[in-house]
Coordinates of C-alpha atoms in Angstrom, one line a residue:
Chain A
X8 CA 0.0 0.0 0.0
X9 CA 1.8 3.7 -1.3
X10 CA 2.3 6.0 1.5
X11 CA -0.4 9.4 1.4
X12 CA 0.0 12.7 2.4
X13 CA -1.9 14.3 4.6
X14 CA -3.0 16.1 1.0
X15 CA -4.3 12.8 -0.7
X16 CA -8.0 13.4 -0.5
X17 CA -7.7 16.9 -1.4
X18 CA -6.2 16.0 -5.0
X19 CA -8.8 13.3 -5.4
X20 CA -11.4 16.0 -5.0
X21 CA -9.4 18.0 -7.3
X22 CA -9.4 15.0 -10.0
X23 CA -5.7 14.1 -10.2
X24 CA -4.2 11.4 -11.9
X25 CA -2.4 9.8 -9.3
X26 CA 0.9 7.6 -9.6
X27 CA 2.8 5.9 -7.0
X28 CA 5.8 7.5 -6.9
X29 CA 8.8 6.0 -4.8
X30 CA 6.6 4.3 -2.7
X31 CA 4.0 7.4 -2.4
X32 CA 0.9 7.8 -3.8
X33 CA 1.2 11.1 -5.5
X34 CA -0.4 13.5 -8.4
X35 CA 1.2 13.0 -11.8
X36 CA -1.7 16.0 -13.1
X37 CA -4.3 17.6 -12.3
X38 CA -5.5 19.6 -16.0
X39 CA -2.3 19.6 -18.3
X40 CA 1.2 19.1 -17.5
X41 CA 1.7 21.8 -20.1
X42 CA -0.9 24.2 -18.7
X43 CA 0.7 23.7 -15.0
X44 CA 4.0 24.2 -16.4
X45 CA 2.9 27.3 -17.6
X46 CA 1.1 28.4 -15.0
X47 CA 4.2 28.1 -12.9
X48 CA 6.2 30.3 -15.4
X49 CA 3.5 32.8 -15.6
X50 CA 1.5 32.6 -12.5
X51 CA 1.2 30.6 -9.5
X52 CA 1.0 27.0 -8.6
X53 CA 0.7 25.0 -5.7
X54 CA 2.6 21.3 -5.2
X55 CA 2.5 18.6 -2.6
X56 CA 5.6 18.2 -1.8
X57 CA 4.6 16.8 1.7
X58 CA 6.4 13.2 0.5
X59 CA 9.9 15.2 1.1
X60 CA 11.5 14.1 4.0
X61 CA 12.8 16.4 7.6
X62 CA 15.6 15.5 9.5
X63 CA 16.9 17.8 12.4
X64 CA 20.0 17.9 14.2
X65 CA 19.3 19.8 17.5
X66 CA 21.2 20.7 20.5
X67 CA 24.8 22.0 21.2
X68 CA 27.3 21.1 18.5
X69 CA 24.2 20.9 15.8
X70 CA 25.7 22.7 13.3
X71 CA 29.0 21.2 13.4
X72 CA 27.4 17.7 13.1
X73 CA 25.4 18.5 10.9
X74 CA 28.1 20.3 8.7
X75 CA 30.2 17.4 8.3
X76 CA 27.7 15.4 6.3
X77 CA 27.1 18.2 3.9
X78 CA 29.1 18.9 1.1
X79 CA 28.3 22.7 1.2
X80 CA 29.2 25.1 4.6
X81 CA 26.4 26.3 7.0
X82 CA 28.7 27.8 9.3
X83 CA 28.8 30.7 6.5
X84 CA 25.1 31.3 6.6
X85 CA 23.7 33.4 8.7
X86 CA 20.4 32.0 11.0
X87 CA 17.5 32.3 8.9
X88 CA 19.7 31.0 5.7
X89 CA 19.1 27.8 3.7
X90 CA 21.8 25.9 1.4
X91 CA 21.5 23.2 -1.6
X92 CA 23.9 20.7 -0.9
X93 CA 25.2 17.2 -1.0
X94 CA 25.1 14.2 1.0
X95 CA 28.4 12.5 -0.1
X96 CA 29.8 9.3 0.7
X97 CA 33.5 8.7 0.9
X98 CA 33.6 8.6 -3.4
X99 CA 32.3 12.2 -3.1
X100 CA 29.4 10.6 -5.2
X101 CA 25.7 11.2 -4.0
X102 CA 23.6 9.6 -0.8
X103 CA 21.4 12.4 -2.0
X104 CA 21.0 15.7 -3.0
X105 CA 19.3 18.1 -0.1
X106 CA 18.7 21.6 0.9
X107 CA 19.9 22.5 4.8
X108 CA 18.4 24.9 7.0
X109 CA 20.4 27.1 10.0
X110 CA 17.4 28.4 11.9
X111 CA 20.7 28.5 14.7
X112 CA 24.1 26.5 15.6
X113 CA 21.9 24.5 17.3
X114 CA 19.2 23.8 15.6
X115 CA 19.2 22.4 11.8
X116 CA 16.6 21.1 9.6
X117 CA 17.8 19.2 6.4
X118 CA 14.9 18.4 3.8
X119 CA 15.6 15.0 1.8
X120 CA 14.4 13.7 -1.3
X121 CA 11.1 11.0 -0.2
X122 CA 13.0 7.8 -2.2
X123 CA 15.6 8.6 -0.6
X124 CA 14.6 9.5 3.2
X125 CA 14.9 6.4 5.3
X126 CA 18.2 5.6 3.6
X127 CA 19.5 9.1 4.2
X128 CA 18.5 9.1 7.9
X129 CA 19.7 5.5 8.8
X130 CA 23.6 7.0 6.7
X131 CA 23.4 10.6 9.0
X132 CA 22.5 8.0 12.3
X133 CA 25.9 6.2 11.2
X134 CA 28.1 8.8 10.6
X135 CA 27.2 12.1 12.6
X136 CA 29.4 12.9 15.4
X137 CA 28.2 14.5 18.7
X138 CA 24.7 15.0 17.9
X139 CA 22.2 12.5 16.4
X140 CA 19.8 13.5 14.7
X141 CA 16.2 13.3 14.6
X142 CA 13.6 11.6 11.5
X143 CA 11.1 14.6 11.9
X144 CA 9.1 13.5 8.6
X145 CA 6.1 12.5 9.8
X146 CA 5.8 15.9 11.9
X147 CA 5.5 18.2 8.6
X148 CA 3.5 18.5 5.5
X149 CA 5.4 21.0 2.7
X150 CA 3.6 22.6 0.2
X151 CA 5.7 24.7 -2.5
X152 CA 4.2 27.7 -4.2
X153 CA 5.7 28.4 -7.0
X154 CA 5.7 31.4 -10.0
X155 CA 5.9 34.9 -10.6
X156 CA 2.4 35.2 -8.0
X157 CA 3.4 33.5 -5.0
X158 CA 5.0 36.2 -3.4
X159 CA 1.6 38.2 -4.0
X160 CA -0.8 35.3 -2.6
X161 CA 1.4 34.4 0.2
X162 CA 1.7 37.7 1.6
X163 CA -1.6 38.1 1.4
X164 CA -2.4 35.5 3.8
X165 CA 0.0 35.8 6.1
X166 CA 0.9 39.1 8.5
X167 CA 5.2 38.1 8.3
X168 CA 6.4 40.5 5.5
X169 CA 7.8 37.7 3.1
X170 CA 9.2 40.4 0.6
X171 CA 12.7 39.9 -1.1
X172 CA 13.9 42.7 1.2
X173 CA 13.1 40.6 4.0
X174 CA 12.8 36.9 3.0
X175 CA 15.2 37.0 0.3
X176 CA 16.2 33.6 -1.9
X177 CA 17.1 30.5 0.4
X178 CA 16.2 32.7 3.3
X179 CA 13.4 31.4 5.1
X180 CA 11.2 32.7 8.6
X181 CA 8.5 31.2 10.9
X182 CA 4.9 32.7 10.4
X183 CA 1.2 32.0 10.3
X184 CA 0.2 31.3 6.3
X185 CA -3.9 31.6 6.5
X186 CA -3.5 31.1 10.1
X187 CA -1.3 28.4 9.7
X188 CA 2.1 27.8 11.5
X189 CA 4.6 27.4 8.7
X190 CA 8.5 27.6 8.1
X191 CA 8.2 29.7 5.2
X192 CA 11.2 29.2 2.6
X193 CA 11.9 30.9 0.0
X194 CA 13.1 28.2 -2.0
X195 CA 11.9 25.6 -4.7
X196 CA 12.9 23.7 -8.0
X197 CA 11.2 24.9 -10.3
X198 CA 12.9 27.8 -11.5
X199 CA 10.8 30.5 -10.6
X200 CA 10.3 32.6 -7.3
X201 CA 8.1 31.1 -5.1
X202 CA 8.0 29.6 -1.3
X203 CA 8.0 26.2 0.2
X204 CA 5.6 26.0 3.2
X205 CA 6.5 23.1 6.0
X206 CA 3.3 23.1 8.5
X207 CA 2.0 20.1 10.7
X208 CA 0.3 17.5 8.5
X209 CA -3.0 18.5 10.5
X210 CA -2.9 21.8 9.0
X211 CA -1.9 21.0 5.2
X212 CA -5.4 20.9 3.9
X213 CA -6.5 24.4 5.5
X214 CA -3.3 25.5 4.1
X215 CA -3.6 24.1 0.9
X216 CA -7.4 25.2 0.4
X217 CA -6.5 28.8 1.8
X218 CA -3.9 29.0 -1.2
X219 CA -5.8 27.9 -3.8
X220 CA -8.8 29.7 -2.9
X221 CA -6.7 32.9 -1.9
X222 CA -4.7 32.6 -5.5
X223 CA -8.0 32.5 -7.8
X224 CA -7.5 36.1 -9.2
X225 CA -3.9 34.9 -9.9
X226 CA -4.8 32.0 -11.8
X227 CA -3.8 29.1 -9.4
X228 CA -3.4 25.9 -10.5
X229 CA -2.3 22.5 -8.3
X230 CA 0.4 21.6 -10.2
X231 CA 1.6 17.4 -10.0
X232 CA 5.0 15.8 -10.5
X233 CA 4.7 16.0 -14.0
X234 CA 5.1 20.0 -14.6
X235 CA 7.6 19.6 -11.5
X236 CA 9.5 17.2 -13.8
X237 CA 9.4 19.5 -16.9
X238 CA 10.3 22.3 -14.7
X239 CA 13.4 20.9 -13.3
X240 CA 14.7 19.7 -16.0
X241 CA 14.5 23.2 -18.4
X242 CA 16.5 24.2 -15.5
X243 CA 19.0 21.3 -15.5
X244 CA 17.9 21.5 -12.0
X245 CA 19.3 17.4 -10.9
X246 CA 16.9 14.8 -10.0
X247 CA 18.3 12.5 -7.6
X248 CA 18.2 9.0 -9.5
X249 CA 18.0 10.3 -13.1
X250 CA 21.3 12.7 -13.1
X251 CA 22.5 12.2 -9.6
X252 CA 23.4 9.1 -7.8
X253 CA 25.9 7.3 -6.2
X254 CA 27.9 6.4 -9.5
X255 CA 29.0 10.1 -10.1
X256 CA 30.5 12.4 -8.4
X257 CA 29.7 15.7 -7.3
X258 CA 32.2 17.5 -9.6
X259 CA 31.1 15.4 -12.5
X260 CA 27.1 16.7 -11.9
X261 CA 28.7 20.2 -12.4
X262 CA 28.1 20.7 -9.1
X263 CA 31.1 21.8 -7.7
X264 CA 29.4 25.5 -6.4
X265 CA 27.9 23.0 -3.8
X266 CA 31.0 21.5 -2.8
X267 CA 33.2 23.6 -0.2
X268 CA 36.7 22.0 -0.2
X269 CA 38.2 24.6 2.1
X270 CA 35.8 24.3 5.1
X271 CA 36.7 24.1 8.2
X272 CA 36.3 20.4 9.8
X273 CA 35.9 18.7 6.0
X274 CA 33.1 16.5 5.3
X275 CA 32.7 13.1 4.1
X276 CA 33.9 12.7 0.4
X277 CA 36.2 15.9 0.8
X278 CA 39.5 13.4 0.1
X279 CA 37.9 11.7 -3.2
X280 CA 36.5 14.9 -4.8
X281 CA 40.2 16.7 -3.7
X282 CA 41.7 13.8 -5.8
X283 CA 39.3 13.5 -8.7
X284 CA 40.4 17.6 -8.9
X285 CA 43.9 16.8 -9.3
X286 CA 43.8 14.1 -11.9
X287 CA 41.1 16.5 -13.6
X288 CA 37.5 14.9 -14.5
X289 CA 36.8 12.4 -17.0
X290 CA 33.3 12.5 -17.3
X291 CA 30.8 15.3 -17.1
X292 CA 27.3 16.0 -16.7
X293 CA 25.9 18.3 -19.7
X294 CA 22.8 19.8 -21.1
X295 CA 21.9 19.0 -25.1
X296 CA 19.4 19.9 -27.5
X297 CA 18.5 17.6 -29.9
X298 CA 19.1 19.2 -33.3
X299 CA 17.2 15.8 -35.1
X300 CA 13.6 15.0 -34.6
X301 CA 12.7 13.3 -31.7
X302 CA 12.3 13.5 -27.6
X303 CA 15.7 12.2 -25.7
X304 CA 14.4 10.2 -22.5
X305 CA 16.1 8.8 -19.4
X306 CA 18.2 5.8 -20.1
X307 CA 19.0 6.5 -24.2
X308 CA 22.6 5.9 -25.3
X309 CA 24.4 9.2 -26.2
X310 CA 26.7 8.0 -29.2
X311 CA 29.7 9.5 -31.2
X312 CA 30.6 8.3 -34.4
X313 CA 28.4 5.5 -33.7
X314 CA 30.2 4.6 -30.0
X315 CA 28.1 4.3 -26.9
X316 CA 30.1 7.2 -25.2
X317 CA 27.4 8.0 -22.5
X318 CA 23.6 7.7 -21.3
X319 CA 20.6 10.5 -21.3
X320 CA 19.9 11.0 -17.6
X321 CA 16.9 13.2 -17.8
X322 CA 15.0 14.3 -21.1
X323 CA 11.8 16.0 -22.4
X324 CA 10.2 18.4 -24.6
X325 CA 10.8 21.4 -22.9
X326 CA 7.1 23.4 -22.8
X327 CA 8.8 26.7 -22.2
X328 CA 12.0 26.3 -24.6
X329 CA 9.7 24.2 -27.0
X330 CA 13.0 21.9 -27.8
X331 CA 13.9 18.9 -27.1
X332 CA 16.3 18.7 -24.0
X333 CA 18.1 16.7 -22.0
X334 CA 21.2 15.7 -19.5
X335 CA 23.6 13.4 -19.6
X336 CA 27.2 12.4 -18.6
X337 CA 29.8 12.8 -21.8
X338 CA 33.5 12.4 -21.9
X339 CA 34.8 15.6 -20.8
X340 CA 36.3 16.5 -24.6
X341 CA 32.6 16.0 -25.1
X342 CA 31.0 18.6 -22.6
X343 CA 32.1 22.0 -24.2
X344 CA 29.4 24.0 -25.7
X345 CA 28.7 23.7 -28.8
X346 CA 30.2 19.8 -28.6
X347 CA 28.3 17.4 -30.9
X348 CA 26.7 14.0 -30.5
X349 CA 24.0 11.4 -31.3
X350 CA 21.0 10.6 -29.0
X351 CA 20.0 6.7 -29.9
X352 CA 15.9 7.2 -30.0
X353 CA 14.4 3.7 -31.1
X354 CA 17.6 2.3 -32.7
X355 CA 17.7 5.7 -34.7
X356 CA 20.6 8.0 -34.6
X357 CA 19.1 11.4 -33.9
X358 CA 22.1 14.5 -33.3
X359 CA 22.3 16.5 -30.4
X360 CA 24.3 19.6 -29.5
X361 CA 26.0 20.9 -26.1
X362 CA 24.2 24.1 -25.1
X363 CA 24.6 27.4 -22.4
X364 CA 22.3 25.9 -19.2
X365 CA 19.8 26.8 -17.3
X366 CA 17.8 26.0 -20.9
X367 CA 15.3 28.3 -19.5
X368 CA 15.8 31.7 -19.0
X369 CA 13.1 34.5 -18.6
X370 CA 12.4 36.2 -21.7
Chain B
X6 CA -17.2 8.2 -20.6
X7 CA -15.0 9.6 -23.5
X8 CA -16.3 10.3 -27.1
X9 CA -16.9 6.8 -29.1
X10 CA -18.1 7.4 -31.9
X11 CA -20.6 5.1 -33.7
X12 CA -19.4 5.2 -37.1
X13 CA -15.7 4.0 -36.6
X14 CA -13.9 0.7 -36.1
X15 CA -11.2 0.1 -32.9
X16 CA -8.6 -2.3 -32.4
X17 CA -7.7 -3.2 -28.7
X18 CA -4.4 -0.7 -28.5
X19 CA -6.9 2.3 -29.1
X20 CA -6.6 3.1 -32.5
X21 CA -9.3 3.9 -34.7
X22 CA -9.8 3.5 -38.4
X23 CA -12.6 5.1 -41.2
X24 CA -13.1 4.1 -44.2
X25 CA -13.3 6.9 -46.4
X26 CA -13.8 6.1 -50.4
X27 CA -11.3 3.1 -51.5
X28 CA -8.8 4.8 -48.4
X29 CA -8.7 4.6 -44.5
X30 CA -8.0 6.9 -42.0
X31 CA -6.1 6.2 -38.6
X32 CA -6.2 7.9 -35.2
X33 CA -5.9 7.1 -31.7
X34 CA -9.4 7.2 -29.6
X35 CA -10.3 10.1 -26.9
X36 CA -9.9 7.9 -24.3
X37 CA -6.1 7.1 -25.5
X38 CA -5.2 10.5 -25.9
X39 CA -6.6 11.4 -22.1
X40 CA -4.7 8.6 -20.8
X41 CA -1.7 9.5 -22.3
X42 CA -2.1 13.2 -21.8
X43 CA -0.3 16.1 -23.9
X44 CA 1.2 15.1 -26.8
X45 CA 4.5 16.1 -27.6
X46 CA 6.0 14.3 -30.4
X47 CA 4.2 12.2 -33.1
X48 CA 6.6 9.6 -35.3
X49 CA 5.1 9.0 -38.2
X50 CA 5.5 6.7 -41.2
X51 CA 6.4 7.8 -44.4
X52 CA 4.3 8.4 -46.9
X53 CA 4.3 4.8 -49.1
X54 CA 5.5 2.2 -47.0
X55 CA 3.7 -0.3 -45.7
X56 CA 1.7 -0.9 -42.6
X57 CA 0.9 -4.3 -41.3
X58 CA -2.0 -5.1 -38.9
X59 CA -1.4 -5.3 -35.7
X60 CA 2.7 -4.2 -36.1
X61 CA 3.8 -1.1 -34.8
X62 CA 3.9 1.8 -37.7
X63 CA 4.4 5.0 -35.0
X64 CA 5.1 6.4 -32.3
X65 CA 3.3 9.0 -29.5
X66 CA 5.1 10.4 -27.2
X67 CA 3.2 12.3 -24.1
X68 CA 5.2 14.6 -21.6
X69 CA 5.6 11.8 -19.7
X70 CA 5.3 8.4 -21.7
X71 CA 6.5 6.8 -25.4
X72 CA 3.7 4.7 -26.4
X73 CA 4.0 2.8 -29.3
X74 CA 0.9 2.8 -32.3
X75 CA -0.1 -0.2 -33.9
X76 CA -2.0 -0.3 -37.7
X77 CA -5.6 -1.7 -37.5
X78 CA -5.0 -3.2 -41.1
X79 CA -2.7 -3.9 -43.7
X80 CA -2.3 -1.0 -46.5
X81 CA 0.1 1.5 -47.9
X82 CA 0.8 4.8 -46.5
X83 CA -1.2 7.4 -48.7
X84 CA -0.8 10.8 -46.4
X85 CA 0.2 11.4 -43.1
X86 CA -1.2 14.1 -41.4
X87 CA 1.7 16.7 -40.6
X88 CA 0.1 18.9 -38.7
X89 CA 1.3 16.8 -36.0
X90 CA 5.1 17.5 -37.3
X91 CA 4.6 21.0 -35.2
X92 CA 1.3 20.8 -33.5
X93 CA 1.5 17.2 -32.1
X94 CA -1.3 18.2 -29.4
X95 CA -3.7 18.4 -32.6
X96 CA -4.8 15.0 -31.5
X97 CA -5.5 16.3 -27.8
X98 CA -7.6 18.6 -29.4
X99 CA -9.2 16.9 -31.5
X100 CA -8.4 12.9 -32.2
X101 CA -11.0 12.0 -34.4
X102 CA -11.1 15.0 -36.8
X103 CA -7.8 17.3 -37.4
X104 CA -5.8 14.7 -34.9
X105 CA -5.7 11.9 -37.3
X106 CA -2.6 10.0 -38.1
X107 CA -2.4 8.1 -41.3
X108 CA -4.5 7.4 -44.6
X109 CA -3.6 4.2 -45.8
X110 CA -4.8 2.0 -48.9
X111 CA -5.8 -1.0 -47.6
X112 CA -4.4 -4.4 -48.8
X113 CA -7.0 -6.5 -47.4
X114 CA -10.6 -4.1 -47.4
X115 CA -12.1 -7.3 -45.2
X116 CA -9.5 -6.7 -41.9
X117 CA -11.7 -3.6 -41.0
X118 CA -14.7 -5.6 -40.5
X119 CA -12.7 -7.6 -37.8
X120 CA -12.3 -4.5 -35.7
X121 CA -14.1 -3.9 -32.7
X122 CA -17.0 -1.5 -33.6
X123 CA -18.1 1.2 -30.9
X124 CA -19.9 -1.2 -28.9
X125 CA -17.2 -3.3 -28.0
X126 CA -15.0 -0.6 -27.5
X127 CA -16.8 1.1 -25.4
X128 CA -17.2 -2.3 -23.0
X129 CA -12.9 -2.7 -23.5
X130 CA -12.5 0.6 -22.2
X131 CA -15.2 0.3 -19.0
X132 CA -13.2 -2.8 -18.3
X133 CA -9.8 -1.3 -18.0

């Protein structure tokens, strides 16, 4: 039996098509992937992303526990500051990719990927030092708001003045959304401004109704895992699975911004990704276009000159860039722009081209 | 329910097929394109090869699926509809009129009448 959010009967109301999705029965769509792609781009919409998981490291010496299994440094963010990072093991290739939250040095809140939360938890019990921390999953609900709106309907239901100037990107505060108790984060993956909302599962339903009756005049759309897919990807945005995993490395995603080699007290990984700098990378994560006909999707061979060279991570039609795009890992004489390959669609040869990411930019 | 409509023949993979003159017409039903949702890429055959029931002639590709399409008869490839070349979600819009796929000359004019006809169709697609 899939897992449900505290959301599931609200999406049922709402007509979803509903997919289990790593063990959690979630919306795929609600209307149109396409239309709640756009809506995101233009307006606002709403996601469950209550399947996420919350793990919290509190108490003296929080920070610094929690610090050594991140690739990135909290002890340069300021309280009230969030950070994308990753969960390495000793390869400096991913346990999982996840976004960490400094409320204060001793209290931090990391947000985890659902397929990926009971393994994530069960690595941090193994290898933090001082503090252990606590599975806090089943104590929040999340819902992100996401678009060039949700600043608009979220202030307009809540008295905490969530403007840049005060709640700026990967800042977050505490605050009562439509009476709600919510961490409100201004973060998402979607591209676009927007919030993520954690509140107790109890509340998610108020919450959720409030925003979608609140963000009518906007335009408002729940939005499933299929627009969130779409989203992402024109963003090359990694999904853990697809384009991350524990085969590559940080510094092979193209994600060494996320990867501080110089903090103080290391973290796992730190040795292999100091190496793999040295020797200089053989393999890197790019985004292509397909300049042929066709749709690259997950698992297609990326060939040159008719070798199997490398494997499409993530791929789609992008609704906003109205290409074909994808990710995938090349040899690294491979990754420049402007490189060219062939995507193997159906046993058909179809060329592709490196190009500039994010794919999507605001016109 | 989705649209069935009563003049056309169905095969079990959701195609449909209409025989129009000595030709017939190929699309995928209402209730296929809903379950696939949008449509973003259409592969079709070329115009003059040759279909073969129940064998795979195209592909559909959705924002999130590849689903492949199978010919309810035998025929040659007459016209394809390439509309779909840069509005694939044509057959969204509108799958038994401007969303159609192929025409094809039938080789053997007797495989439409083993279709399923709307009545059976419409019992397959209760059923799944």
């Amino acid at each position: 039996m899939a897992r449900r959010t505290p959301l599931n009967e609200a999406h049922r109301k709402l007509g979803a098509r509903m997919v289990d999705f790593a063990g959690w029965d979630m919306p795929v769509q609600y209307s149109s992937i396409l239309g709640e792609h756009e809506t995101v781009r233009t307006a606002v919409g709403l996601f469950d992303v209550s399947h996420m998981g919350e793990i919290e490291f509190s108490g003296p010496g929080a920070l610094e526990a929690a610090n050594r299994l991140i690739s990135n440094d909290l002890a340069r963010c300021k309280d009230g500051q969030a950070v994308y990072a990753g969960l390495l093991n000793e390869q400096g290739t991913f346990v999982d990719d996840v976004v960490a939250y400094r409320f204060s040095p001793e209290r931090i809140f990391i947000c985890v990927n659902s397929s990926n939360r009971e393994k994530d938890f069960a690595w941090m019990r193994e290898h933090a030092q001082g503090v252990k921390p606590v599975d806090r999953g089943d104590d929040y609900a999340q819902i992100a708001v996401q678009g060039p709106k949700a600043e608009g309907l979220v202030q307009r239901l809540t008295k905490t003045n969530v403007s840049k100037a005060q709640v700026d990107t990967y800042r977050f505060t505490e605050g009562e959304v439509a009476g709600v108790k919510c961490i409100i984060s201004r973060t998402g993956y979607t591209g676009e401004d927007g919030f993520e909302l954690y509140c107790a599962p109890n509340d998610a339903e108020k919450l959720w109704n409030a925003l979608l009756e609140g963000g009518q005049a906007d335009g408002v759309k729940p939005c499933g895992l299929g627009a969130r897919d779409s989203l992402r990807t024109e963003m090359k945005y990694a999904l853990y699975g697809n384009d991350i995993d524990d085969a590559h490395t940080a510094l092979e995603a193209g994600l060494g911004w996320i990867v501080k080699l110089d903090k103080p007290g290391g973290f796992i990984g730190k040795q292999a990704l100091e190496k793999q700098k040295a020797e200089g990378l053989k393999r890197k994560l790019v985004g292509f276009e397909l300049t042929g006909s066709g749709i690259p999707r997950h698992g297609y061979p990326i060939l040159k000159d008719g070798q199997r060279v490398g494997e499409v991570t993530s791929g789609t039609m992008g609704p906003s860039v109205k290409k074909p795009i994808g990710m995938g890992y090349v040899p690294t004489e491979l990754a420049a722009e402007g490189s060219t390959f062939e995507v193997e669609i159906r046993g058909r040869s179809v060329a592709a081209q490196v190009v500039k990411t994010p794919f999507w930019k605001k016109p | 329910m989705s649209d069935i409509p009563k003049d056309l023949k169905y095969t079990k993979d959701h195609e449909w097929a209409r025989q129009q003159g000595n030709t017939v017409i190929i699309g995928v039903t209402a209730h296929a394109q809903e379950a696939l949702g949008d449509v973003v890429y259409v592969e079709l055959p070329k115009v003059g090869s040759t279909l073969t029931a129940g064998k795979q002639f195209g592909v559909i590709e959705s924002t999130k699926a590849v689903s492949e399409l199978f010919a309810p008869l035998s025929g040659k490839v007459v016209k394809v509809n390439d509309v779909l070349s840069d509005n694939p979600q044509t057959v969204n819009a509108d799958p038994y009129g401007s969303g159609w796929i192929v025409e094809i000359e039938p080789s053997d004019a007797q495989q439409l009448g083993e279709l399923m006809d709307a009545a059976a169709y419409e019992t397959l697609v209760k059923k799944a």
